[in-house]
Amino acid sequence: MKRIAALALKDVAEHAVALAMLVLFMGIAWALLSLIILAQPATVTYLEVHAWLMRFFLPVLGLALGNRLVVAEYHGRTQRFLEALPLGRTDVIVVKLVLGVLVIEALALGSLGATLVLAVTREPIDALFVGILAARTATYALFGMCWFTAMGLLGRLRVPLYLAIGIGLALVADATELEVSRFGPIALVAEDFVLERTRWPVEPLLVTLALAVGWALLAIGLATVREGSVAETLAKRMSMREGVTLAIVVIAILIAWVELSPPNQRPPYEWPEGGVLRASDAPIEIMYGTEDALPDAEALMARFTRELPPLRDAMGWDALPKVRVALSERLDGTTFERVTLGEDDGILVRANYRRGPEWDEDALLSEIVGLVIDDATGGRALWEPIEWPRDGIAAWWPHRDDAELPQTIVQRALWATRERGPDASRLRAWDRTIQREGERVAGALAAVGIDVLEEQRGRDAVFALGRALYGQEPPDDFRAVVHGWLHPLSRTLREVAGIEERALIEAWYARLASLRASHRDAWVPRVEARIDVEIIDGLPTIVARATLDRPPPPGTTVSLAHFDDGPFDDFVWPWEPQREERAWPDGERSIEMRLPGRYGPGSRVWVALDLEGTPLGAPARLAEARVEVP
C-alpha cells in the first residue's frame, strides 16, 4: 500500500497546477452561469446551472484530465520510469484511473452542492430529489472519466474514434427511430435532468455503470497487455500515410452510409378519425372534439370551402396545402395560435371558433390565407421587400366581394396612418411597420392598398400581382435572391399590374383622405406615449406612459408586452413577448405601467404598449420601442 500511496502522491504533485486550473475553470464557469440564470426574467429552476455544467463543461474537463494523466505520460514515454520501479502495470493505471475519478467526482458533486445552496432558498428541494440528482451526477462523471482514460490509452487512434463515435451517433439519430438522448449517460443529463424529482432513472443508471466498468476494464487491459507494449505503440504519432488512409476510410464509410441507407421517410402528420370534420373536395380539416361544437365547425367548413379554392385558382397554384383548424376554447375569438409542422404537413392553427360575441371569422380566414401564401412560397412571401402585398391580400380576401371595406378595416387603416401615410419607405420596411402598429392594424393598411389597386387596375391586376409574387415556390438558393434584386416590387407592379408604385401610393393617400372625411366619427384619438428605463427604488424599471386626448371606451384594457431582444433588432413574433395587463381607469386620459427589475443591466428589451377592447377590433398600439437597461 505504501508504494500505491507514493505513486498517488507523485501524480498529485506532478499535476497539482493542472488540477488547480481545472478547479478554477469550473468555479468561474459556475459563477458566470449563475449570474446569467439570476439575471433572467423567468427561470424554471436555478438547478439549470448544474445541468449546463454537466452537459457542456464537465466533458471538457474530463478530456483535459484524461489527456494530462494518460496521454501526456505515454506520449512523453515517462511511464517507462514507473515500469522500472517495483510496481505492477495494473497498479499504475488503476491509480491514475482512481485519481481521475476522484477529481472529476469532486468537481461534479461540488457543482451540485453549490447549485443546491443557490436554489434551496428559491424553490422546494427534498432529500429524494437530492439523492436522484447526486446519483445521476456521480454516475455520469464516473462514466466520463473511465471513457476518457480508455480513449487516452488508444493514443493516435483516439481522435479518429472520437470523430467516428460522434458521427455514428448523429447518423443513428438522423437515419433511425432510435432516440440517442434516451440512452445511457446521455439520458442522465437529458432535458429532465434537474426536473425529475420522484422517479429514479434505473435503466440509464445501470447502463451507464455497465459502460463505465467496460471502459475501465478496457483501459486496464490496454495498459497491461503484452507488458504495456500495445499502449506504447499506440502512443506513437500517426504517420502521414496512416492519416491519409484513415481519412479515406472514414469518407468512404460516410459516402456508403448516405448512398445505401434508405431515406428517412417520416409519416405525414395526421389527425385521428373521431371528432374531425373533413372537406370532400378540398384539403381542409376542422377538429371539433365534442358534438356540441359540430355546428360551429360545419359553419366554418362551409366558409373555408367557399373561400380557399378560389384563392388557389387566383394565385395559379396546382393545389392547396392541407389546412387544419383545431378548436381551443381557452382562446378568445380573436386570438389564433400557429403551430409549426413538418415541411410537407400543411398548416395548423388553434382557434376558438365557437359562435359568440368575440368570434371574428374574417380574422381567422385572413390568418389562414396568409399562411397558405407562406406555404406556397416556402416562406418567401415573408421577405420584407414583397411582404406588404401578402398581408394586404390576406386581409382583403374575406371582403373582396363587398361593396366597400368593413368599418373595422377602415378604422385600423386610419389608426395606422394617424401620423404618416403609406409612403414607399414605410412599405419597404414593412417589418418595422408591423412592429410599430401590430399585425392586424398593419394588415388593414395593406388591405386598403390592395383595394386601391383593384379600383385603379381591376381585380385581374391584383391576381396577376399575387401570381407574380407568390404563384410558385422559388428555388432555395441564390437564384431567389438574384431574382428579388432584379425584380423589385416597383418593377413587378409596373410590368404585371400596370401601375407605377408612386401612382399607387398617391391613390392610396387619396383613398385614406376620403376615408378620414367620411369617417369623422371614427375612433382615432391623438396619443402622446413614450417608453423609458428609470431607476426606481434602486431597480432598473421599464416605464410606459400614455395620454389620450379623450378617455378610451369603458372596459378598455392596456397591456405591456416585453421581450428580451438580444443585441440585434430581430423581428418579434406576436407569440414571443410576455404581457402584463390591467384595466384602463374609467374616465381617465392617462396611464402609467411599470416593469421593475425584470431585466438585468445590459439587456436590450423590445417593449410595446397596447390598448385592447377598442372599436378597432384589434389591439391599438400606443407606443413601441427597444430600450437598453443601464
PDB file of C-alpha atoms in Angstrom, residues 353-575:
ATOM      1  CA  TYR A 353     -64.369  29.253 -33.452  1.00  0.00           C
ATOM      2  CA  ARG A 354     -67.444  28.846 -31.237  1.00  0.00           C
ATOM      3  CA  ARG A 355     -70.031  31.419 -32.281  1.00  0.00           C
ATOM      4  CA  GLY A 356     -70.100  34.211 -29.720  1.00  0.00           C
ATOM      5  CA  PRO A 357     -69.789  37.980 -29.346  1.00  0.00           C
ATOM      6  CA  GLU A 358     -65.982  37.888 -29.680  1.00  0.00           C
ATOM      7  CA  TRP A 359     -65.780  35.492 -32.638  1.00  0.00           C
ATOM      8  CA  ASP A 360     -64.108  37.040 -35.711  1.00  0.00           C
ATOM      9  CA  GLU A 361     -64.375  34.630 -38.625  1.00  0.00           C
ATOM     10  CA  ASP A 362     -62.927  37.124 -41.099  1.00  0.00           C
ATOM     11  CA  ALA A 363     -59.793  37.471 -38.985  1.00  0.00           C
ATOM     12  CA  LEU A 364     -59.293  33.697 -38.915  1.00  0.00           C
ATOM     13  CA  LEU A 365     -59.795  33.480 -42.686  1.00  0.00           C
ATOM     14  CA  SER A 366     -57.221  36.262 -43.162  1.00  0.00           C
ATOM     15  CA  GLU A 367     -54.797  34.353 -40.944  1.00  0.00           C
ATOM     16  CA  ILE A 368     -55.308  31.175 -42.968  1.00  0.00           C
ATOM     17  CA  VAL A 369     -54.926  32.979 -46.323  1.00  0.00           C
ATOM     18  CA  GLY A 370     -51.615  34.469 -45.192  1.00  0.00           C
ATOM     19  CA  LEU A 371     -50.328  31.087 -44.003  1.00  0.00           C
ATOM     20  CA  VAL A 372     -51.395  29.408 -47.259  1.00  0.00           C
ATOM     21  CA  ILE A 373     -49.420  32.042 -49.204  1.00  0.00           C
ATOM     22  CA  ASP A 374     -46.426  31.405 -46.938  1.00  0.00           C
ATOM     23  CA  ASP A 375     -46.665  27.660 -47.526  1.00  0.00           C
ATOM     24  CA  ALA A 376     -46.967  28.068 -51.291  1.00  0.00           C
ATOM     25  CA  THR A 377     -43.790  30.167 -51.400  1.00  0.00           C
ATOM     26  CA  GLY A 378     -41.777  28.205 -48.859  1.00  0.00           C
ATOM     27  CA  GLY A 379     -41.872  31.239 -46.544  1.00  0.00           C
ATOM     28  CA  ARG A 380     -40.521  33.565 -49.234  1.00  0.00           C
ATOM     29  CA  ALA A 381     -43.669  35.715 -49.007  1.00  0.00           C
ATOM     30  CA  LEU A 382     -42.327  36.957 -45.666  1.00  0.00           C
ATOM     31  CA  TRP A 383     -39.296  38.504 -47.398  1.00  0.00           C
ATOM     32  CA  GLU A 384     -39.702  42.142 -46.386  1.00  0.00           C
ATOM     33  CA  PRO A 385     -39.496  43.824 -49.855  1.00  0.00           C
ATOM     34  CA  ILE A 386     -42.554  41.839 -51.038  1.00  0.00           C
ATOM     35  CA  GLU A 387     -44.302  41.321 -47.716  1.00  0.00           C
ATOM     36  CA  TRP A 388     -46.935  44.063 -47.622  1.00  0.00           C
ATOM     37  CA  PRO A 389     -48.937  42.670 -50.604  1.00  0.00           C
ATOM     38  CA  ARG A 390     -49.027  39.321 -48.790  1.00  0.00           C
ATOM     39  CA  ASP A 391     -50.588  40.944 -45.704  1.00  0.00           C
ATOM     40  CA  GLY A 392     -52.840  43.097 -47.888  1.00  0.00           C
ATOM     41  CA  ILE A 393     -54.223  40.180 -49.907  1.00  0.00           C
ATOM     42  CA  ALA A 394     -54.748  38.164 -46.703  1.00  0.00           C
ATOM     43  CA  ALA A 395     -56.768  40.966 -45.040  1.00  0.00           C
ATOM     44  CA  TRP A 396     -58.595  41.961 -48.261  1.00  0.00           C
ATOM     45  CA  TRP A 397     -59.588  38.461 -49.392  1.00  0.00           C
ATOM     46  CA  PRO A 398     -62.563  37.917 -46.998  1.00  0.00           C
ATOM     47  CA  HIS A 399     -64.055  41.258 -48.182  1.00  0.00           C
ATOM     48  CA  ARG A 400     -63.112  41.211 -51.880  1.00  0.00           C
ATOM     49  CA  ASP A 401     -66.750  40.970 -52.994  1.00  0.00           C
ATOM     50  CA  ASP A 402     -68.097  43.576 -50.541  1.00  0.00           C
ATOM     51  CA  ALA A 403     -69.153  46.963 -51.838  1.00  0.00           C
ATOM     52  CA  GLU A 404     -66.607  48.555 -49.510  1.00  0.00           C
ATOM     53  CA  LEU A 405     -64.181  47.509 -46.833  1.00  0.00           C
ATOM     54  CA  PRO A 406     -65.762  46.954 -43.388  1.00  0.00           C
ATOM     55  CA  GLN A 407     -65.674  49.565 -40.671  1.00  0.00           C
ATOM     56  CA  THR A 408     -63.052  47.704 -38.613  1.00  0.00           C
ATOM     57  CA  ILE A 409     -60.597  47.566 -41.545  1.00  0.00           C
ATOM     58  CA  VAL A 410     -61.149  51.267 -42.250  1.00  0.00           C
ATOM     59  CA  GLN A 411     -60.636  52.293 -38.635  1.00  0.00           C
ATOM     60  CA  ARG A 412     -57.477  50.221 -38.338  1.00  0.00           C
ATOM     61  CA  ALA A 413     -56.075  51.795 -41.504  1.00  0.00           C
ATOM     62  CA  LEU A 414     -56.896  55.280 -40.230  1.00  0.00           C
ATOM     63  CA  TRP A 415     -55.259  54.455 -36.924  1.00  0.00           C
ATOM     64  CA  ALA A 416     -52.139  53.162 -38.736  1.00  0.00           C
ATOM     65  CA  THR A 417     -51.861  56.439 -40.691  1.00  0.00           C
ATOM     66  CA  ARG A 418     -52.652  58.845 -37.870  1.00  0.00           C
ATOM     67  CA  GLU A 419     -49.057  60.129 -38.056  1.00  0.00           C
ATOM     68  CA  ARG A 420     -47.842  59.195 -41.554  1.00  0.00           C
ATOM     69  CA  GLY A 421     -49.209  57.581 -44.682  1.00  0.00           C
ATOM     70  CA  PRO A 422     -48.177  54.534 -46.711  1.00  0.00           C
ATOM     71  CA  ASP A 423     -45.060  56.092 -48.203  1.00  0.00           C
ATOM     72  CA  ALA A 424     -42.590  53.926 -50.096  1.00  0.00           C
ATOM     73  CA  SER A 425     -40.016  53.807 -47.303  1.00  0.00           C
ATOM     74  CA  ARG A 426     -42.649  52.534 -44.915  1.00  0.00           C
ATOM     75  CA  LEU A 427     -43.807  49.829 -47.334  1.00  0.00           C
ATOM     76  CA  ARG A 428     -40.270  48.624 -47.949  1.00  0.00           C
ATOM     77  CA  ALA A 429     -39.570  48.475 -44.198  1.00  0.00           C
ATOM     78  CA  TRP A 430     -42.761  46.521 -43.622  1.00  0.00           C
ATOM     79  CA  ASP A 431     -41.480  44.527 -40.659  1.00  0.00           C
ATOM     80  CA  ARG A 432     -40.852  47.807 -38.870  1.00  0.00           C
ATOM     81  CA  THR A 433     -44.400  48.909 -39.696  1.00  0.00           C
ATOM     82  CA  ILE A 434     -45.783  45.679 -38.251  1.00  0.00           C
ATOM     83  CA  GLN A 435     -43.762  46.147 -35.063  1.00  0.00           C
ATOM     84  CA  ARG A 436     -44.898  49.760 -34.749  1.00  0.00           C
ATOM     85  CA  GLU A 437     -48.603  49.171 -35.458  1.00  0.00           C
ATOM     86  CA  GLY A 438     -49.263  45.486 -34.755  1.00  0.00           C
ATOM     87  CA  GLU A 439     -50.050  42.719 -37.235  1.00  0.00           C
ATOM     88  CA  ARG A 440     -53.755  43.336 -37.803  1.00  0.00           C
ATOM     89  CA  VAL A 441     -53.525  47.110 -37.982  1.00  0.00           C
ATOM     90  CA  ALA A 442     -50.670  46.892 -40.487  1.00  0.00           C
ATOM     91  CA  GLY A 443     -52.637  44.260 -42.410  1.00  0.00           C
ATOM     92  CA  ALA A 444     -55.633  46.590 -42.625  1.00  0.00           C
ATOM     93  CA  LEU A 445     -53.433  49.358 -44.033  1.00  0.00           C
ATOM     94  CA  ALA A 446     -52.122  46.933 -46.658  1.00  0.00           C
ATOM     95  CA  ALA A 447     -55.688  45.785 -47.430  1.00  0.00           C
ATOM     96  CA  VAL A 448     -56.617  49.364 -48.326  1.00  0.00           C
ATOM     97  CA  GLY A 449     -53.646  49.416 -50.700  1.00  0.00           C
ATOM     98  CA  ILE A 450     -54.817  46.211 -52.416  1.00  0.00           C
ATOM     99  CA  ASP A 451     -58.351  47.622 -52.628  1.00  0.00           C
ATOM    100  CA  VAL A 452     -56.945  50.772 -54.267  1.00  0.00           C
ATOM    101  CA  LEU A 453     -55.027  48.614 -56.759  1.00  0.00           C
ATOM    102  CA  GLU A 454     -58.281  46.838 -57.644  1.00  0.00           C
ATOM    103  CA  GLU A 455     -60.032  50.180 -58.072  1.00  0.00           C
ATOM    104  CA  GLN A 456     -57.248  51.534 -60.291  1.00  0.00           C
ATOM    105  CA  ARG A 457     -56.477  48.491 -62.466  1.00  0.00           C
ATOM    106  CA  GLY A 458     -59.177  45.912 -61.766  1.00  0.00           C
ATOM    107  CA  ARG A 459     -59.255  42.634 -59.884  1.00  0.00           C
ATOM    108  CA  ASP A 460     -57.226  40.855 -62.548  1.00  0.00           C
ATOM    109  CA  ALA A 461     -54.316  43.165 -61.721  1.00  0.00           C
ATOM    110  CA  VAL A 462     -54.480  42.085 -58.064  1.00  0.00           C
ATOM    111  CA  PHE A 463     -54.472  38.419 -59.070  1.00  0.00           C
ATOM    112  CA  ALA A 464     -51.660  38.999 -61.567  1.00  0.00           C
ATOM    113  CA  LEU A 465     -49.578  40.660 -58.839  1.00  0.00           C
ATOM    114  CA  GLY A 466     -50.302  37.749 -56.489  1.00  0.00           C
ATOM    115  CA  ARG A 467     -49.283  35.182 -59.102  1.00  0.00           C
ATOM    116  CA  ALA A 468     -46.104  37.080 -59.948  1.00  0.00           C
ATOM    117  CA  LEU A 469     -45.046  37.364 -56.301  1.00  0.00           C
ATOM    118  CA  TYR A 470     -46.438  34.199 -54.740  1.00  0.00           C
ATOM    119  CA  GLY A 471     -47.528  31.944 -57.585  1.00  0.00           C
ATOM    120  CA  GLN A 472     -44.783  29.382 -57.094  1.00  0.00           C
ATOM    121  CA  GLU A 473     -42.174  28.354 -54.574  1.00  0.00           C
ATOM    122  CA  PRO A 474     -38.837  29.947 -55.512  1.00  0.00           C
ATOM    123  CA  PRO A 475     -35.646  27.855 -55.586  1.00  0.00           C
ATOM    124  CA  ASP A 476     -33.971  27.520 -52.214  1.00  0.00           C
ATOM    125  CA  ASP A 477     -30.675  29.011 -53.320  1.00  0.00           C
ATOM    126  CA  PHE A 478     -29.069  32.231 -54.568  1.00  0.00           C
ATOM    127  CA  ARG A 479     -31.337  32.372 -57.611  1.00  0.00           C
ATOM    128  CA  ALA A 480     -34.232  33.568 -55.448  1.00  0.00           C
ATOM    129  CA  VAL A 481     -32.101  36.385 -54.059  1.00  0.00           C
ATOM    130  CA  VAL A 482     -30.874  37.414 -57.512  1.00  0.00           C
ATOM    131  CA  HIS A 483     -34.433  37.344 -58.867  1.00  0.00           C
ATOM    132  CA  GLY A 484     -35.548  39.571 -55.987  1.00  0.00           C
ATOM    133  CA  TRP A 485     -32.800  42.087 -56.751  1.00  0.00           C
ATOM    134  CA  LEU A 486     -33.609  42.134 -60.464  1.00  0.00           C
ATOM    135  CA  HIS A 487     -37.388  42.262 -59.949  1.00  0.00           C
ATOM    136  CA  PRO A 488     -38.167  44.688 -57.105  1.00  0.00           C
ATOM    137  CA  LEU A 489     -41.786  45.230 -56.198  1.00  0.00           C
ATOM    138  CA  SER A 490     -41.888  48.550 -58.049  1.00  0.00           C
ATOM    139  CA  ARG A 491     -40.911  46.794 -61.290  1.00  0.00           C
ATOM    140  CA  THR A 492     -43.417  43.972 -60.707  1.00  0.00           C
ATOM    141  CA  LEU A 493     -46.222  46.494 -60.131  1.00  0.00           C
ATOM    142  CA  ARG A 494     -45.352  48.253 -63.368  1.00  0.00           C
ATOM    143  CA  GLU A 495     -44.922  45.167 -65.543  1.00  0.00           C
ATOM    144  CA  VAL A 496     -47.632  42.909 -64.104  1.00  0.00           C
ATOM    145  CA  ALA A 497     -50.270  45.190 -62.575  1.00  0.00           C
ATOM    146  CA  GLY A 498     -49.765  48.082 -64.970  1.00  0.00           C
ATOM    147  CA  ILE A 499     -49.254  50.786 -62.360  1.00  0.00           C
ATOM    148  CA  GLU A 500     -46.275  52.730 -61.092  1.00  0.00           C
ATOM    149  CA  GLU A 501     -45.528  52.386 -57.391  1.00  0.00           C
ATOM    150  CA  ARG A 502     -45.640  56.175 -56.959  1.00  0.00           C
ATOM    151  CA  ALA A 503     -49.055  56.367 -58.627  1.00  0.00           C
ATOM    152  CA  LEU A 504     -50.370  53.591 -56.397  1.00  0.00           C
ATOM    153  CA  ILE A 505     -49.133  55.354 -53.269  1.00  0.00           C
ATOM    154  CA  GLU A 506     -50.702  58.653 -54.376  1.00  0.00           C
ATOM    155  CA  ALA A 507     -54.044  56.921 -54.974  1.00  0.00           C
ATOM    156  CA  TRP A 508     -53.632  55.226 -51.616  1.00  0.00           C
ATOM    157  CA  TYR A 509     -53.147  58.606 -49.921  1.00  0.00           C
ATOM    158  CA  ALA A 510     -56.249  59.910 -51.672  1.00  0.00           C
ATOM    159  CA  ARG A 511     -58.334  56.947 -50.509  1.00  0.00           C
ATOM    160  CA  LEU A 512     -57.197  57.422 -46.905  1.00  0.00           C
ATOM    161  CA  ALA A 513     -58.042  61.134 -47.078  1.00  0.00           C
ATOM    162  CA  SER A 514     -61.500  60.250 -48.377  1.00  0.00           C
ATOM    163  CA  LEU A 515     -61.973  57.725 -45.592  1.00  0.00           C
ATOM    164  CA  ARG A 516     -60.994  60.302 -42.974  1.00  0.00           C
ATOM    165  CA  ALA A 517     -63.538  62.723 -44.391  1.00  0.00           C
ATOM    166  CA  SER A 518     -66.324  60.122 -44.447  1.00  0.00           C
ATOM    167  CA  HIS A 519     -65.446  58.608 -41.050  1.00  0.00           C
ATOM    168  CA  ARG A 520     -65.028  61.702 -38.924  1.00  0.00           C
ATOM    169  CA  ASP A 521     -66.580  59.839 -36.001  1.00  0.00           C
ATOM    170  CA  ALA A 522     -64.016  57.018 -36.211  1.00  0.00           C
ATOM    171  CA  TRP A 523     -62.142  56.250 -33.003  1.00  0.00           C
ATOM    172  CA  VAL A 524     -58.717  57.739 -33.781  1.00  0.00           C
ATOM    173  CA  PRO A 525     -57.619  59.757 -30.742  1.00  0.00           C
ATOM    174  CA  ARG A 526     -54.428  61.755 -30.551  1.00  0.00           C
ATOM    175  CA  VAL A 527     -51.831  59.977 -28.434  1.00  0.00           C
ATOM    176  CA  GLU A 528     -48.744  61.028 -26.553  1.00  0.00           C
ATOM    177  CA  ALA A 529     -46.809  57.997 -25.341  1.00  0.00           C
ATOM    178  CA  ARG A 530     -43.247  57.012 -24.527  1.00  0.00           C
ATOM    179  CA  ILE A 531     -41.301  54.124 -23.048  1.00  0.00           C
ATOM    180  CA  ASP A 532     -38.262  54.730 -20.817  1.00  0.00           C
ATOM    181  CA  VAL A 533     -35.991  52.936 -18.372  1.00  0.00           C
ATOM    182  CA  GLU A 534     -35.692  54.598 -14.968  1.00  0.00           C
ATOM    183  CA  ILE A 535     -34.032  53.647 -11.694  1.00  0.00           C
ATOM    184  CA  ILE A 536     -36.832  53.438  -9.124  1.00  0.00           C
ATOM    185  CA  ASP A 537     -36.068  52.249  -5.575  1.00  0.00           C
ATOM    186  CA  GLY A 538     -32.701  51.048  -6.800  1.00  0.00           C
ATOM    187  CA  LEU A 539     -34.147  48.817  -9.518  1.00  0.00           C
ATOM    188  CA  PRO A 540     -33.989  49.397 -13.275  1.00  0.00           C
ATOM    189  CA  THR A 541     -37.636  49.827 -14.196  1.00  0.00           C
ATOM    190  CA  ILE A 542     -39.251  49.937 -17.629  1.00  0.00           C
ATOM    191  CA  VAL A 543     -41.894  52.660 -17.534  1.00  0.00           C
ATOM    192  CA  ALA A 544     -44.546  53.145 -20.231  1.00  0.00           C
ATOM    193  CA  ARG A 545     -46.708  56.275 -20.142  1.00  0.00           C
ATOM    194  CA  ALA A 546     -49.578  57.209 -22.441  1.00  0.00           C
ATOM    195  CA  THR A 547     -52.024  60.108 -22.630  1.00  0.00           C
ATOM    196  CA  LEU A 548     -55.036  60.266 -24.963  1.00  0.00           C
ATOM    197  CA  ASP A 549     -56.915  63.401 -25.944  1.00  0.00           C
ATOM    198  CA  ARG A 550     -60.074  61.722 -24.614  1.00  0.00           C
ATOM    199  CA  PRO A 551     -60.742  58.728 -22.365  1.00  0.00           C
ATOM    200  CA  PRO A 552     -60.981  55.369 -24.171  1.00  0.00           C
ATOM    201  CA  PRO A 553     -64.289  53.423 -24.138  1.00  0.00           C
ATOM    202  CA  PRO A 554     -65.274  51.844 -20.791  1.00  0.00           C
ATOM    203  CA  GLY A 555     -63.933  48.326 -20.302  1.00  0.00           C
ATOM    204  CA  THR A 556     -60.745  49.042 -22.242  1.00  0.00           C
ATOM    205  CA  THR A 557     -57.627  47.247 -21.046  1.00  0.00           C
ATOM    206  CA  VAL A 558     -53.971  48.084 -21.606  1.00  0.00           C
ATOM    207  CA  SER A 559     -51.174  45.544 -21.915  1.00  0.00           C
ATOM    208  CA  LEU A 560     -47.416  45.970 -21.727  1.00  0.00           C
ATOM    209  CA  ALA A 561     -45.633  43.465 -23.988  1.00  0.00           C
ATOM    210  CA  HIS A 562     -41.921  42.885 -23.384  1.00  0.00           C
ATOM    211  CA  PHE A 563     -39.289  40.602 -24.862  1.00  0.00           C
ATOM    212  CA  ASP A 564     -35.509  40.295 -24.398  1.00  0.00           C
ATOM    213  CA  ASP A 565     -34.389  41.037 -27.944  1.00  0.00           C
ATOM    214  CA  GLY A 566     -30.669  40.477 -27.544  1.00  0.00           C
ATOM    215  CA  PRO A 567     -28.022  42.580 -29.273  1.00  0.00           C
ATOM    216  CA  PHE A 568     -29.757  42.673 -32.686  1.00  0.00           C
ATOM    217  CA  ASP A 569     -33.102  44.120 -33.759  1.00  0.00           C
ATOM    218  CA  ASP A 570     -34.821  40.874 -34.695  1.00  0.00           C
ATOM    219  CA  PHE A 571     -38.478  40.692 -35.678  1.00  0.00           C
ATOM    220  CA  VAL A 572     -40.601  39.917 -32.622  1.00  0.00           C
ATOM    221  CA  TRP A 573     -43.411  37.482 -33.407  1.00  0.00           C
ATOM    222  CA  PRO A 574     -46.749  38.031 -31.659  1.00  0.00           C
ATOM    223  CA  TRP A 575     -46.442  34.890 -29.507  1.00  0.00           C
TER     224      TRP A 575
END
